[in-house]
N, C-alpha and C. Protein backbone atom coordinates (compact mmCIF):
# COMPACT_ATOMS: atom_id res chain seq x y z
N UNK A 1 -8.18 49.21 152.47
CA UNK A 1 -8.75 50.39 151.83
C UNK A 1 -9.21 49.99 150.42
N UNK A 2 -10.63 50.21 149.82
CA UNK A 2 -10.98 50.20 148.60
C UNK A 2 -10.17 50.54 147.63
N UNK A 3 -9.88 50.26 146.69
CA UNK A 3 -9.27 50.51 145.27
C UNK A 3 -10.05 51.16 144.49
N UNK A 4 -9.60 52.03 143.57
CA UNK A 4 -10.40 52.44 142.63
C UNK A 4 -9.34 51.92 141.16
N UNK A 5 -10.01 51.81 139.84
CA UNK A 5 -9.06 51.54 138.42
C UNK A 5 -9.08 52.60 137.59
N UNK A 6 -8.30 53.50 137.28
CA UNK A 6 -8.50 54.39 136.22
C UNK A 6 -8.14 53.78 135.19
N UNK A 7 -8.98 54.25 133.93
CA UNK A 7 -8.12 53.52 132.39
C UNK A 7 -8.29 54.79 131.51
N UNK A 8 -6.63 55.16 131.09
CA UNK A 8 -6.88 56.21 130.30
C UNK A 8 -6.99 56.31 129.13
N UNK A 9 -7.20 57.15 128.21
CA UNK A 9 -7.65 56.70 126.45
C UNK A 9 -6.89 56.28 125.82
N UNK A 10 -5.54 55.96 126.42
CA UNK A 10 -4.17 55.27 125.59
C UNK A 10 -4.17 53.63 126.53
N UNK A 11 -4.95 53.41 127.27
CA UNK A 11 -5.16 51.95 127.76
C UNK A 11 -4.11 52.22 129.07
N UNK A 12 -3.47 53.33 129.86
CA UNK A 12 -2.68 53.28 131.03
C UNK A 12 -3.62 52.70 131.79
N UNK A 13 -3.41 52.42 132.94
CA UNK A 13 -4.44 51.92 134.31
C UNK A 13 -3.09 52.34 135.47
N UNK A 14 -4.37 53.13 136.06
CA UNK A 14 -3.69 53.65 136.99
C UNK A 14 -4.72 53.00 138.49
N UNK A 15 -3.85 52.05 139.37
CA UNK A 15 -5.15 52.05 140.45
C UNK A 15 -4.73 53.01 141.74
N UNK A 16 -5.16 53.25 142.44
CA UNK A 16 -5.63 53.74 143.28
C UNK A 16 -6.17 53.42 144.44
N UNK A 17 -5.53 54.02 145.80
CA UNK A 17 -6.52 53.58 147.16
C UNK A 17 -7.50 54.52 147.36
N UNK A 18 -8.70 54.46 147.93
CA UNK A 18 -10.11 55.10 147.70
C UNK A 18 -10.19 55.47 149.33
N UNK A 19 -10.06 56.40 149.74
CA UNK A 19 -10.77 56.56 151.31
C UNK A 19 -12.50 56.14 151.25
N UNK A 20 -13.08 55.40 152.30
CA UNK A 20 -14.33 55.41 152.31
C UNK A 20 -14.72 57.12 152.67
N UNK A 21 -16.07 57.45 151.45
CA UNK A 21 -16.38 58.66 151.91
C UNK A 21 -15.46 59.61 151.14
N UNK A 22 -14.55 59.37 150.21
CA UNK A 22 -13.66 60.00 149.33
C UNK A 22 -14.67 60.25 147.85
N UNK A 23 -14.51 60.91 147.67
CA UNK A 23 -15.42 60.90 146.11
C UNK A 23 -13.73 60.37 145.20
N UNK A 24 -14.12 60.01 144.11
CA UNK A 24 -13.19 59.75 142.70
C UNK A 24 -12.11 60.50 142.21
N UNK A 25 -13.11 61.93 142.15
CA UNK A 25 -12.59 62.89 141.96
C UNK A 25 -11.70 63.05 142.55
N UNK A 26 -11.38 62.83 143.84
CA UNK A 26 -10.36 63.92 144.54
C UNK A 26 -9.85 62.88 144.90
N UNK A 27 -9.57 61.39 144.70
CA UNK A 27 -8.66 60.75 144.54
C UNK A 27 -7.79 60.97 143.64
N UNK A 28 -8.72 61.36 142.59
CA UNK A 28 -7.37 61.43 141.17
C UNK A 28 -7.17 62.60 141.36
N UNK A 29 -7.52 63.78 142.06
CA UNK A 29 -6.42 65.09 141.96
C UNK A 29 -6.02 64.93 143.42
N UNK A 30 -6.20 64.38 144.15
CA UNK A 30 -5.06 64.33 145.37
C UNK A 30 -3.95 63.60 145.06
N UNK A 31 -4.22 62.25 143.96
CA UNK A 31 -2.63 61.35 143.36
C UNK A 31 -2.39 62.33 142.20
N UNK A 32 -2.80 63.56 141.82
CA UNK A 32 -2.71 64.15 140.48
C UNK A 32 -2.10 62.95 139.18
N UNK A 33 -3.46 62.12 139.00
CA UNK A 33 -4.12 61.88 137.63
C UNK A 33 -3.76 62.57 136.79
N UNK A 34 -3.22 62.52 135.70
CA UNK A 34 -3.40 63.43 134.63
C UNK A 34 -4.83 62.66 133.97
N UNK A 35 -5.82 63.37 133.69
CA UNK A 35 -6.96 63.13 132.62
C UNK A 35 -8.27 63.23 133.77
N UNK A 36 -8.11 63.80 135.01
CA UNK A 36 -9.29 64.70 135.92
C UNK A 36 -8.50 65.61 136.26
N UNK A 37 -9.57 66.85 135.82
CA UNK A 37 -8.94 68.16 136.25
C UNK A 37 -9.71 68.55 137.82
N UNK A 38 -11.28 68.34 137.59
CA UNK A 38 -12.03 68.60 138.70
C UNK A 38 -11.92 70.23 138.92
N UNK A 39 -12.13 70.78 137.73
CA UNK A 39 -11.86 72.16 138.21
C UNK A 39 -12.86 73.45 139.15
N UNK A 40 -13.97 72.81 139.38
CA UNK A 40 -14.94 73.32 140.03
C UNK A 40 -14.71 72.71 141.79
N UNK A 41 -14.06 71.95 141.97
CA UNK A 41 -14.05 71.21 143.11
C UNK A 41 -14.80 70.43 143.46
N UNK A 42 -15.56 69.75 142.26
CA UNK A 42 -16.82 68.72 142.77
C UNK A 42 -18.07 69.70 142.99
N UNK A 43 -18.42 70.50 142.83
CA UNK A 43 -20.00 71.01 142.73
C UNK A 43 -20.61 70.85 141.88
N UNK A 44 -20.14 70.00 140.89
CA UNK A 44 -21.06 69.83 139.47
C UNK A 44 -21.71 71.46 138.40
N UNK A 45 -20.10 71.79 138.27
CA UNK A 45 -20.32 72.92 137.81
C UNK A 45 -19.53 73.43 136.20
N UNK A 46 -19.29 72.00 136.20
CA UNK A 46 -17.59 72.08 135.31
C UNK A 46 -17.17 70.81 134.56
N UNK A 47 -17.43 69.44 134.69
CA UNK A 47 -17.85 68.46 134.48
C UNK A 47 -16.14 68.09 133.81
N UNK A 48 -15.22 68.54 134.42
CA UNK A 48 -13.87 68.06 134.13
C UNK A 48 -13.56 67.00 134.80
N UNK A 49 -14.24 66.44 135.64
CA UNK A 49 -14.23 65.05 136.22
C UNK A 49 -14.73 63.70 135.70
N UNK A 50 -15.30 64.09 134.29
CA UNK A 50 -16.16 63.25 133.73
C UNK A 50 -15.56 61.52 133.23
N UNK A 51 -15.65 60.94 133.16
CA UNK A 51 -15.36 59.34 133.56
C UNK A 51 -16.52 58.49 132.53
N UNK A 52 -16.18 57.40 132.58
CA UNK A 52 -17.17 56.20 131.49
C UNK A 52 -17.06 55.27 132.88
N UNK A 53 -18.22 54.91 133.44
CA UNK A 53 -17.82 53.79 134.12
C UNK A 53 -18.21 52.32 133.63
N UNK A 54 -17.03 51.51 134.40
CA UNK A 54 -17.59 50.24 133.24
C UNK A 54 -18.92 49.63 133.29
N UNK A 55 -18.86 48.97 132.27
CA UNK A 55 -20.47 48.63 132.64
C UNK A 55 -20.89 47.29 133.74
N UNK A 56 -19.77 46.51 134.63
CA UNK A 56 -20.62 46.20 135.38
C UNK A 56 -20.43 46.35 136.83
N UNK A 57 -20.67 48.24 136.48
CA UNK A 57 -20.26 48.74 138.00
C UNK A 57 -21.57 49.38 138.14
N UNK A 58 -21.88 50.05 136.32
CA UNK A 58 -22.74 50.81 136.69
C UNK A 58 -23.84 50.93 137.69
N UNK A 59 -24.64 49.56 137.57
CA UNK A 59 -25.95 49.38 138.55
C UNK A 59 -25.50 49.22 140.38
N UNK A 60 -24.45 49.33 140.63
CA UNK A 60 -23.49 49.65 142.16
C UNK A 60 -23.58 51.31 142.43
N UNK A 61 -24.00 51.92 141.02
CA UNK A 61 -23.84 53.08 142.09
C UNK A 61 -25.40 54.05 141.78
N UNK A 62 -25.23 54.94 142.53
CA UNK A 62 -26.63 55.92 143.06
C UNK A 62 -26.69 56.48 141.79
N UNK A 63 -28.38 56.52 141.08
CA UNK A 63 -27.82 57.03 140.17
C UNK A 63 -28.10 58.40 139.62
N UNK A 64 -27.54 58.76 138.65
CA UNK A 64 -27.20 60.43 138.40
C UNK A 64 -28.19 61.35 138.23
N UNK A 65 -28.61 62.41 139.87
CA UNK A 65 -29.41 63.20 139.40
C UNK A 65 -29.63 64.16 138.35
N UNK A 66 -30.46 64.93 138.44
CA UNK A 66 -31.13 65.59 137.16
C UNK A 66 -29.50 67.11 137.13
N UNK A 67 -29.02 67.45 138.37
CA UNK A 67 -28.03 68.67 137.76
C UNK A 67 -26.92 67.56 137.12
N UNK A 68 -26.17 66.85 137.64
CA UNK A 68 -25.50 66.03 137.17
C UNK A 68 -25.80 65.44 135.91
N UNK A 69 -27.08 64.75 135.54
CA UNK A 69 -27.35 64.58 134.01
C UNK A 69 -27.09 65.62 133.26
N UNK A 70 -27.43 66.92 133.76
CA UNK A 70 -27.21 68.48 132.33
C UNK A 70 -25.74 68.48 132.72
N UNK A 71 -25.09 68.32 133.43
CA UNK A 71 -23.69 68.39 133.37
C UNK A 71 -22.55 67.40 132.43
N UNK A 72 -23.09 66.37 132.54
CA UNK A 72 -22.91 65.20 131.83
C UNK A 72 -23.29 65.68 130.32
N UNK A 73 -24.25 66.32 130.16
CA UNK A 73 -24.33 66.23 128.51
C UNK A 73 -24.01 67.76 127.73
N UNK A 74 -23.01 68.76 128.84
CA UNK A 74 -22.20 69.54 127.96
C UNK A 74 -20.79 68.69 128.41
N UNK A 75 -20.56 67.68 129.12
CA UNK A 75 -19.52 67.15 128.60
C UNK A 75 -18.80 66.74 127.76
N UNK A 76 -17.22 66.23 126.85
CA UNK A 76 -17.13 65.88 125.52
C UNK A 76 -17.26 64.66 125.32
N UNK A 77 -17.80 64.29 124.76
CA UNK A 77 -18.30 62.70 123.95
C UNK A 77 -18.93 61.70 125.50
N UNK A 78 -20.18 62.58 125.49
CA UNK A 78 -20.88 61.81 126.71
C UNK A 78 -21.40 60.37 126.21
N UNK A 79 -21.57 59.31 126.87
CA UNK A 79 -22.14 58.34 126.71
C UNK A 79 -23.34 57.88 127.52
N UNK A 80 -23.29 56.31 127.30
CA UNK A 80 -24.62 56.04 128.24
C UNK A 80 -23.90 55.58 129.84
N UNK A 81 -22.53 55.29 129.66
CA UNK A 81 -21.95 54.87 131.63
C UNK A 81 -21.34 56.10 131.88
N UNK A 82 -21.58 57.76 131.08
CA UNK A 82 -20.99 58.55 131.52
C UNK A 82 -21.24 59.09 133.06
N UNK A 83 -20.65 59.09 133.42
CA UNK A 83 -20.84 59.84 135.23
C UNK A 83 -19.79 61.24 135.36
N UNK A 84 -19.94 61.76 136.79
CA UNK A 84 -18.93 63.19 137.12
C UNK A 84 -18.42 62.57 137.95
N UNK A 85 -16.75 61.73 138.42
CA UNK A 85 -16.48 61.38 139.46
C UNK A 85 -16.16 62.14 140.74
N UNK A 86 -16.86 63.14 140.32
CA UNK A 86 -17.03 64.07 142.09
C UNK A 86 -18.12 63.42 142.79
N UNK A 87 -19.14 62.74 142.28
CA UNK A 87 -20.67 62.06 142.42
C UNK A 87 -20.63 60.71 142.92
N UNK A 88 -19.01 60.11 142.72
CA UNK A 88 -19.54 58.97 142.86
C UNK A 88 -17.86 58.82 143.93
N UNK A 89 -18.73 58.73 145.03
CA UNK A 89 -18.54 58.53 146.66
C UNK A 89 -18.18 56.99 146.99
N UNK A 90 -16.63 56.85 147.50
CA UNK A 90 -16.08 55.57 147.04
C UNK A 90 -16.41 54.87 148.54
N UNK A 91 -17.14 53.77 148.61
CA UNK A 91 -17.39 52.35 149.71
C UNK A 91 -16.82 50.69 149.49
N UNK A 92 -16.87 50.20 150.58
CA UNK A 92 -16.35 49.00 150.17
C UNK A 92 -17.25 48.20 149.21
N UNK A 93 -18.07 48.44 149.17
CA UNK A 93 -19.40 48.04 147.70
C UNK A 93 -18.24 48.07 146.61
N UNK A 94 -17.66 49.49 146.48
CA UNK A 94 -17.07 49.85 145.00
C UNK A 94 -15.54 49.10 145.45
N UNK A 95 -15.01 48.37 145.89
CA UNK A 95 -13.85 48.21 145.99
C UNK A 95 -13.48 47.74 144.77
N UNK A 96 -12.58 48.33 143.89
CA UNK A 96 -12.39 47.24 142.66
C UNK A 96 -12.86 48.12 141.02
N UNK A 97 -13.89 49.26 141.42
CA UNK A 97 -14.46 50.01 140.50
C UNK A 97 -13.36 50.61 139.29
N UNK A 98 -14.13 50.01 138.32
CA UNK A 98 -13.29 50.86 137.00
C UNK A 98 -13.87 51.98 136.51
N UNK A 99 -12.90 52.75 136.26
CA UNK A 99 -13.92 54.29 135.01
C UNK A 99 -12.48 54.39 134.00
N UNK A 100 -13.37 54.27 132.83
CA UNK A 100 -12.32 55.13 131.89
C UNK A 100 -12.44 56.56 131.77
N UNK A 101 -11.27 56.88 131.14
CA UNK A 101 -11.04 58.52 131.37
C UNK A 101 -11.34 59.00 129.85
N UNK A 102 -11.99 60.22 129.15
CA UNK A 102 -12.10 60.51 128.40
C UNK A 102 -11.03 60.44 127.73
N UNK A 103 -10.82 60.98 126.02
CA UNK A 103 -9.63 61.42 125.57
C UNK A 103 -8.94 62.95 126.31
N UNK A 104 -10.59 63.99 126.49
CA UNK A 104 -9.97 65.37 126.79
C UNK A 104 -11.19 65.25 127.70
N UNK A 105 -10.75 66.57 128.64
CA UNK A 105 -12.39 67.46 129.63
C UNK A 105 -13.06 68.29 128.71
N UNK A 106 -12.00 68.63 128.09
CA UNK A 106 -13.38 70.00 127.57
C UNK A 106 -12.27 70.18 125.67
């Protein structure tokens, strides 16, 4: 089973097994993660899932349509590897994938 790496803003790393076809998101609230809330359930409505992914994952994944970009930028302290890990749908491609976790969601 794929792995996923969480890194949280105090440097924890938390990894994770990834179902293929699992989004991020609901890895880290099915292991309840503290630092994804996912409070919309992944519809990109809420952007408490929000993540930094590292940078040499970024170009591995699909990249962020136009609702997901406006979601991303009422997020807090968006960047340029910011993503919503409800969006990003875990394969054996990503086996190994890191995201850091913000300080806060909102």
């Amino acid at each position: 089973m794929p792995k996923a790496i969480f890194i949280d803003a105090k440097g924890g790393q938390y990894e994770l097994d990834v179902e293929n076809g699992q989004t991020l998101m609901e890895a880290a609230t099915d292991n309840m993660l503290d630092g994804i809330i996912g409070e919309c359930g992944g519809v990109m409505s809420c952007a408490t899932c929000h993540v930094y992914v590292a940078p040499e994952w970024i170009e591995k994944l699909t990249p962020a349509d136009d609702i997901e970009e406006s979601m991303i930028d009422v997020a807090r302290d968006p960047q340029e590897n910011s993503r919503l890990s409800c969006q990003i749908t875990m394969s054996d491609e990503l086996d190994g994938i890191v995201v850091h976790m913000p300080v806060a969601q909102f």
